[in-house]
Amino acid sequence: PDSPSSLIDHNDISGPSNGLYFKSSPGLTVTNNTISVAGDYGVYARYSSNSSFDNNDIQGFREYGLNVDNSDSVLVSNNTMTSHIPGGGGEFTYDQVNYDSWNMAISNISSSGSVFVNNTIDMSQPDGSIHGIRTQDATIENNTISLFSWDCYWFCNGGSFAISADRSTISENVLDTHFTYCCSDEEYAINSHGNEDATSVISNNTIHSSNSPYAAGIRASHAEIHDNVIDAVARAVSIVGNSSV
């Protein structure tokens, strides 16, 4: 339901289904909650601009830890998000075996001006792609993200990333990614593309991408890339447009 300017604070929520659901709830404050679920999402709050999500512990989601799509100027800070169960995102069957497509910690697409700071994300996905933070026109700083995906099977559902954020400032994050072979697609810890009017700034990040010839560091265009520490089996930095390194 629509719940503008609501406060959800110090709750302990658990169960086999989903966590908190909001729709069109600007000015929402979600703080100090423990959410342990086995459903598709921990917190669903699309169309919730100018909201704050701070110091929550979200566990066990299959599609989204936090979905704040279509929400400008959101603050997501000091949260812990953990999921080590098969993802959702479209289950299907092939040769009498069930497969799951993907899992994502934070989604903030079709939005601008959001800030993601001091979050800890720890996720694994047995048979699909895995994603940390997806946003754009945002600031992403001081987050610790650890992702492990060990098989994508036959369906070539690539595109795993720790951070995907176009036209954004991405700095001082610690990213540890293990992305497996997926139909010869390289999987980057950071994806960020600017344009002539708005460049991305990618600086002072520590990136460790291991155990696969397809695990890479940074893929960017129209970006300033400096003072990063990158340990990657595949390409450390891939430039696909005008950038300074």
CSV table of C-alpha atoms in Angstrom, one decimal:
chain,number,residue,atom,x,y,z
A,1,PRO,CA,0.0,0.0,0.0
A,2,ASP,CA,1.0,3.7,-0.3
A,3,SER,CA,2.7,4.7,2.9
A,4,PRO,CA,4.3,8.2,2.6
A,5,SER,CA,6.6,9.3,5.4
A,6,SER,CA,6.3,6.1,7.3
A,7,LEU,CA,8.8,4.9,9.9
A,8,ILE,CA,9.7,1.2,10.3
A,9,ASP,CA,12.1,0.8,13.1
A,10,HIS,CA,13.5,-2.0,15.4
A,11,ASN,CA,11.4,-4.9,14.1
A,12,ASP,CA,12.4,-8.6,13.9
A,13,ILE,CA,10.8,-10.1,10.8
A,14,SER,CA,11.2,-13.8,9.7
A,15,GLY,CA,9.4,-16.4,7.7
A,16,PRO,CA,9.4,-18.4,4.5
A,17,SER,CA,7.9,-15.6,2.3
A,18,ASN,CA,8.8,-11.9,1.7
A,19,GLY,CA,9.7,-9.1,4.0
A,20,LEU,CA,8.5,-5.5,3.8
A,21,TYR,CA,6.4,-4.2,0.9
A,22,PHE,CA,5.7,-0.6,0.1
A,23,LYS,CA,4.5,1.2,-3.1
A,24,SER,CA,4.6,4.9,-3.8
A,25,SER,CA,5.9,5.7,-0.4
A,26,PRO,CA,8.1,8.8,-0.6
A,27,GLY,CA,9.9,9.9,2.6
A,28,LEU,CA,10.0,6.4,4.0
A,29,THR,CA,12.4,5.5,6.8
A,30,VAL,CA,13.4,1.9,7.4
A,31,THR,CA,16.0,1.5,10.2
A,32,ASN,CA,17.4,-1.0,12.6
A,33,ASN,CA,15.3,-4.0,11.4
A,34,THR,CA,16.3,-7.7,11.1
A,35,ILE,CA,14.6,-9.3,8.1
A,36,SER,CA,15.2,-13.0,7.6
A,37,VAL,CA,13.1,-14.4,4.7
A,38,ALA,CA,13.2,-17.1,2.0
A,39,GLY,CA,11.0,-15.3,-0.5
A,40,ASP,CA,11.8,-13.0,-3.4
A,41,TYR,CA,12.7,-9.8,-1.5
A,42,GLY,CA,13.6,-8.4,1.8
A,43,VAL,CA,12.3,-4.9,1.2
A,44,TYR,CA,10.3,-3.8,-1.8
A,45,ALA,CA,9.8,0.0,-2.0
A,46,ARG,CA,9.6,1.2,-5.6
A,47,TYR,CA,8.4,4.8,-6.2
A,48,SER,CA,9.8,5.8,-2.8
A,49,SER,CA,11.9,8.9,-3.4
A,50,ASN,CA,13.7,10.7,-0.5
A,51,SER,CA,13.6,7.6,1.6
A,52,SER,CA,16.2,6.3,4.0
A,53,PHE,CA,17.3,2.7,4.7
A,54,ASP,CA,19.8,2.4,7.5
A,55,ASN,CA,21.3,-0.3,9.7
A,56,ASN,CA,19.1,-3.1,8.6
A,57,ASP,CA,20.1,-6.8,8.5
A,58,ILE,CA,18.5,-8.4,5.5
A,59,GLN,CA,18.9,-12.2,4.9
A,60,GLY,CA,17.8,-15.0,2.6
A,61,PHE,CA,16.2,-13.1,-0.3
A,62,ARG,CA,16.0,-14.8,-3.8
A,63,GLU,CA,15.6,-11.8,-6.1
A,64,TYR,CA,16.2,-8.5,-4.2
A,65,GLY,CA,17.5,-7.6,-0.8
A,66,LEU,CA,16.2,-4.0,-1.4
A,67,ASN,CA,14.3,-2.9,-4.5
A,68,VAL,CA,14.0,0.9,-4.6
A,69,ASP,CA,13.6,1.4,-8.4
A,70,ASN,CA,12.0,4.6,-9.7
A,71,SER,CA,13.1,6.4,-6.5
A,72,ASP,CA,15.3,9.5,-6.5
A,73,SER,CA,17.5,10.7,-3.7
A,74,VAL,CA,17.4,7.6,-1.6
A,75,LEU,CA,20.0,7.0,1.2
A,76,VAL,CA,21.0,3.4,1.7
A,77,SER,CA,23.6,3.1,4.5
A,78,ASN,CA,25.1,0.7,7.0
A,79,ASN,CA,23.0,-2.2,6.0
A,80,THR,CA,24.1,-5.9,5.9
A,81,MET,CA,22.6,-8.1,3.1
A,82,THR,CA,23.3,-11.8,3.0
A,83,SER,CA,21.9,-14.5,0.7
A,84,HIS,CA,23.3,-17.9,0.0
A,85,ILE,CA,20.3,-19.6,-1.5
A,86,PRO,CA,19.4,-20.1,-5.2
A,87,GLY,CA,18.1,-16.9,-6.8
A,88,GLY,CA,14.8,-16.3,-8.5
A,89,GLY,CA,14.4,-14.0,-11.4
A,90,GLY,CA,12.6,-16.5,-13.5
A,91,GLU,CA,12.9,-20.2,-12.7
A,92,PHE,CA,12.7,-22.6,-15.6
A,93,THR,CA,13.3,-26.3,-16.3
A,94,TYR,CA,15.7,-27.8,-18.9
A,95,ASP,CA,16.3,-31.6,-19.2
A,96,GLN,CA,14.2,-32.2,-16.1
A,97,VAL,CA,16.5,-29.9,-14.0
A,98,ASN,CA,15.3,-26.7,-12.4
A,99,TYR,CA,17.4,-23.5,-12.8
A,100,ASP,CA,17.2,-20.1,-11.4
A,101,SER,CA,18.4,-17.0,-13.2
A,102,TRP,CA,19.8,-14.3,-10.9
A,103,ASN,CA,19.9,-12.6,-7.5
A,104,MET,CA,20.5,-9.0,-6.6
A,105,ALA,CA,21.3,-7.1,-3.3
A,106,ILE,CA,20.1,-3.6,-4.2
A,107,SER,CA,18.3,-2.3,-7.3
A,108,ASN,CA,17.7,1.5,-7.9
A,109,ILE,CA,17.2,1.8,-11.6
A,110,SER,CA,15.3,4.7,-13.3
A,111,SER,CA,16.4,6.9,-10.4
A,112,SER,CA,19.0,9.6,-9.7
A,113,GLY,CA,20.7,11.3,-6.8
A,114,SER,CA,20.9,8.3,-4.5
A,115,VAL,CA,23.7,7.5,-2.0
A,116,PHE,CA,24.9,4.1,-1.1
A,117,VAL,CA,27.5,4.1,1.7
A,118,ASN,CA,28.9,1.6,4.3
A,119,ASN,CA,26.8,-1.3,3.2
A,120,THR,CA,28.1,-4.9,3.5
A,121,ILE,CA,26.9,-7.4,0.9
A,122,ASP,CA,27.7,-11.2,1.0
A,123,MET,CA,26.0,-13.4,-1.6
A,124,SER,CA,26.5,-16.6,-3.5
A,125,GLN,CA,24.5,-18.0,-6.4
A,126,PRO,CA,24.9,-21.7,-7.5
A,127,ASP,CA,23.4,-21.5,-11.1
A,128,GLY,CA,23.0,-18.0,-12.4
A,129,SER,CA,24.2,-14.5,-12.4
A,130,ILE,CA,24.6,-12.4,-9.3
A,131,HIS,CA,24.5,-8.7,-8.7
A,132,GLY,CA,25.5,-6.3,-5.9
A,133,ILE,CA,24.3,-2.7,-6.4
A,134,ARG,CA,22.6,-1.5,-9.6
A,135,THR,CA,21.8,2.2,-10.0
A,136,GLN,CA,22.8,5.3,-12.0
A,137,ASP,CA,23.6,9.0,-11.4
A,138,ALA,CA,24.5,8.1,-7.8
A,139,THR,CA,27.3,8.0,-5.2
A,140,ILE,CA,28.5,4.6,-4.1
A,141,GLU,CA,31.2,4.8,-1.4
A,142,ASN,CA,32.8,2.6,1.3
A,143,ASN,CA,30.8,-0.5,0.6
A,144,THR,CA,32.1,-4.1,1.1
A,145,ILE,CA,30.7,-6.5,-1.5
A,146,SER,CA,31.6,-10.2,-1.7
A,147,LEU,CA,29.9,-12.2,-4.5
A,148,PHE,CA,30.4,-15.9,-5.5
A,149,SER,CA,28.7,-17.5,-8.5
A,150,TRP,CA,30.0,-20.8,-9.6
A,151,ASP,CA,28.0,-22.0,-12.5
A,152,CYS,CA,25.7,-20.5,-15.1
A,153,TYR,CA,24.9,-23.8,-16.9
A,154,TRP,CA,23.8,-23.8,-20.5
A,155,PHE,CA,21.6,-20.7,-20.7
A,156,CYS,CA,24.5,-18.1,-20.9
A,157,ASN,CA,22.8,-15.7,-18.5
A,158,GLY,CA,25.9,-13.5,-18.0
A,159,GLY,CA,26.2,-10.0,-16.7
A,160,SER,CA,27.3,-10.5,-13.1
A,161,PHE,CA,28.7,-7.4,-11.4
A,162,ALA,CA,29.4,-6.0,-7.9
A,163,ILE,CA,28.5,-2.4,-8.9
A,164,SER,CA,26.7,-1.3,-12.1
A,165,ALA,CA,26.2,2.5,-12.0
A,166,ASP,CA,26.4,4.8,-15.0
A,167,ARG,CA,27.3,8.5,-14.6
A,168,SER,CA,28.2,7.9,-10.9
A,169,THR,CA,30.9,8.4,-8.3
A,170,ILE,CA,32.3,5.0,-7.2
A,171,SER,CA,35.0,5.2,-4.6
A,172,GLU,CA,36.6,3.5,-1.7
A,173,ASN,CA,34.7,0.2,-2.1
A,174,VAL,CA,36.2,-3.2,-1.4
A,175,LEU,CA,34.9,-5.7,-3.9
A,176,ASP,CA,35.7,-9.5,-3.9
A,177,THR,CA,34.1,-11.3,-6.8
A,178,HIS,CA,34.2,-14.9,-8.0
A,179,PHE,CA,32.4,-15.1,-11.4
A,180,THR,CA,32.6,-18.4,-13.3
A,181,TYR,CA,32.9,-19.1,-17.0
A,182,CYS,CA,29.7,-18.0,-18.7
A,183,CYS,CA,29.7,-18.5,-22.5
A,184,SER,CA,33.0,-16.6,-22.9
A,185,ASP,CA,31.5,-13.4,-21.3
A,186,GLU,CA,33.7,-11.4,-19.1
A,187,GLU,CA,32.1,-10.5,-15.8
A,188,TYR,CA,33.3,-7.2,-14.3
A,189,ALA,CA,33.3,-6.1,-10.7
A,190,ILE,CA,32.4,-2.5,-11.8
A,191,ASN,CA,30.4,-1.4,-14.8
A,192,SER,CA,30.0,2.3,-15.3
A,193,HIS,CA,29.5,4.4,-18.4
A,194,GLY,CA,29.2,8.2,-18.6
A,195,ASN,CA,28.6,10.5,-21.5
A,196,GLU,CA,30.0,13.9,-22.7
A,197,ASP,CA,27.8,15.7,-20.2
A,198,ALA,CA,28.2,13.5,-17.2
A,199,THR,CA,31.3,11.3,-16.6
A,200,SER,CA,31.8,8.6,-14.0
A,201,VAL,CA,34.5,8.8,-11.4
A,202,ILE,CA,35.9,5.5,-10.3
A,203,SER,CA,38.6,5.9,-7.6
A,204,ASN,CA,40.3,4.3,-4.6
A,205,ASN,CA,38.5,1.0,-4.9
A,206,THR,CA,40.1,-2.3,-4.0
A,207,ILE,CA,39.0,-5.1,-6.4
A,208,HIS,CA,39.8,-8.8,-6.2
A,209,SER,CA,38.4,-10.9,-9.0
A,210,SER,CA,39.5,-14.4,-8.8
A,211,ASN,CA,39.5,-18.0,-10.1
A,212,SER,CA,38.2,-17.5,-13.6
A,213,PRO,CA,39.7,-16.2,-16.8
A,214,TYR,CA,36.5,-14.3,-17.3
A,215,ALA,CA,36.6,-12.5,-13.9
A,216,ALA,CA,37.6,-8.9,-14.7
A,217,GLY,CA,38.0,-5.5,-12.9
A,218,ILE,CA,36.4,-2.4,-14.4
A,219,ARG,CA,34.5,-1.8,-17.6
A,220,ALA,CA,33.8,1.9,-18.3
A,221,SER,CA,33.4,4.6,-20.8
A,222,HIS,CA,33.5,8.4,-20.4
A,223,ALA,CA,35.0,7.9,-17.0
A,224,GLU,CA,37.9,9.1,-14.8
A,225,ILE,CA,39.6,6.0,-13.3
A,226,HIS,CA,42.4,6.5,-10.8
A,227,ASP,CA,44.0,5.2,-7.6
A,228,ASN,CA,42.3,1.8,-7.7
A,229,VAL,CA,44.0,-1.5,-6.6
A,230,ILE,CA,42.9,-4.3,-8.9
A,231,ASP,CA,43.8,-8.0,-8.8
A,232,ALA,CA,42.0,-9.7,-11.7
A,233,VAL,CA,42.5,-12.9,-13.6
A,234,ALA,CA,41.1,-11.3,-16.7
A,235,ARG,CA,41.3,-7.7,-17.8
A,236,ALA,CA,41.9,-5.2,-15.0
A,237,VAL,CA,40.4,-2.3,-16.9
A,238,SER,CA,38.4,-2.3,-20.2
A,239,ILE,CA,37.8,1.0,-21.8
A,240,VAL,CA,35.0,1.2,-24.4
A,241,GLY,CA,34.8,4.9,-24.9
A,242,ASN,CA,36.6,8.2,-23.9
A,243,SER,CA,38.1,7.8,-20.4
A,244,SER,CA,41.2,8.9,-18.5
A,245,VAL,CA,43.1,6.3,-16.5
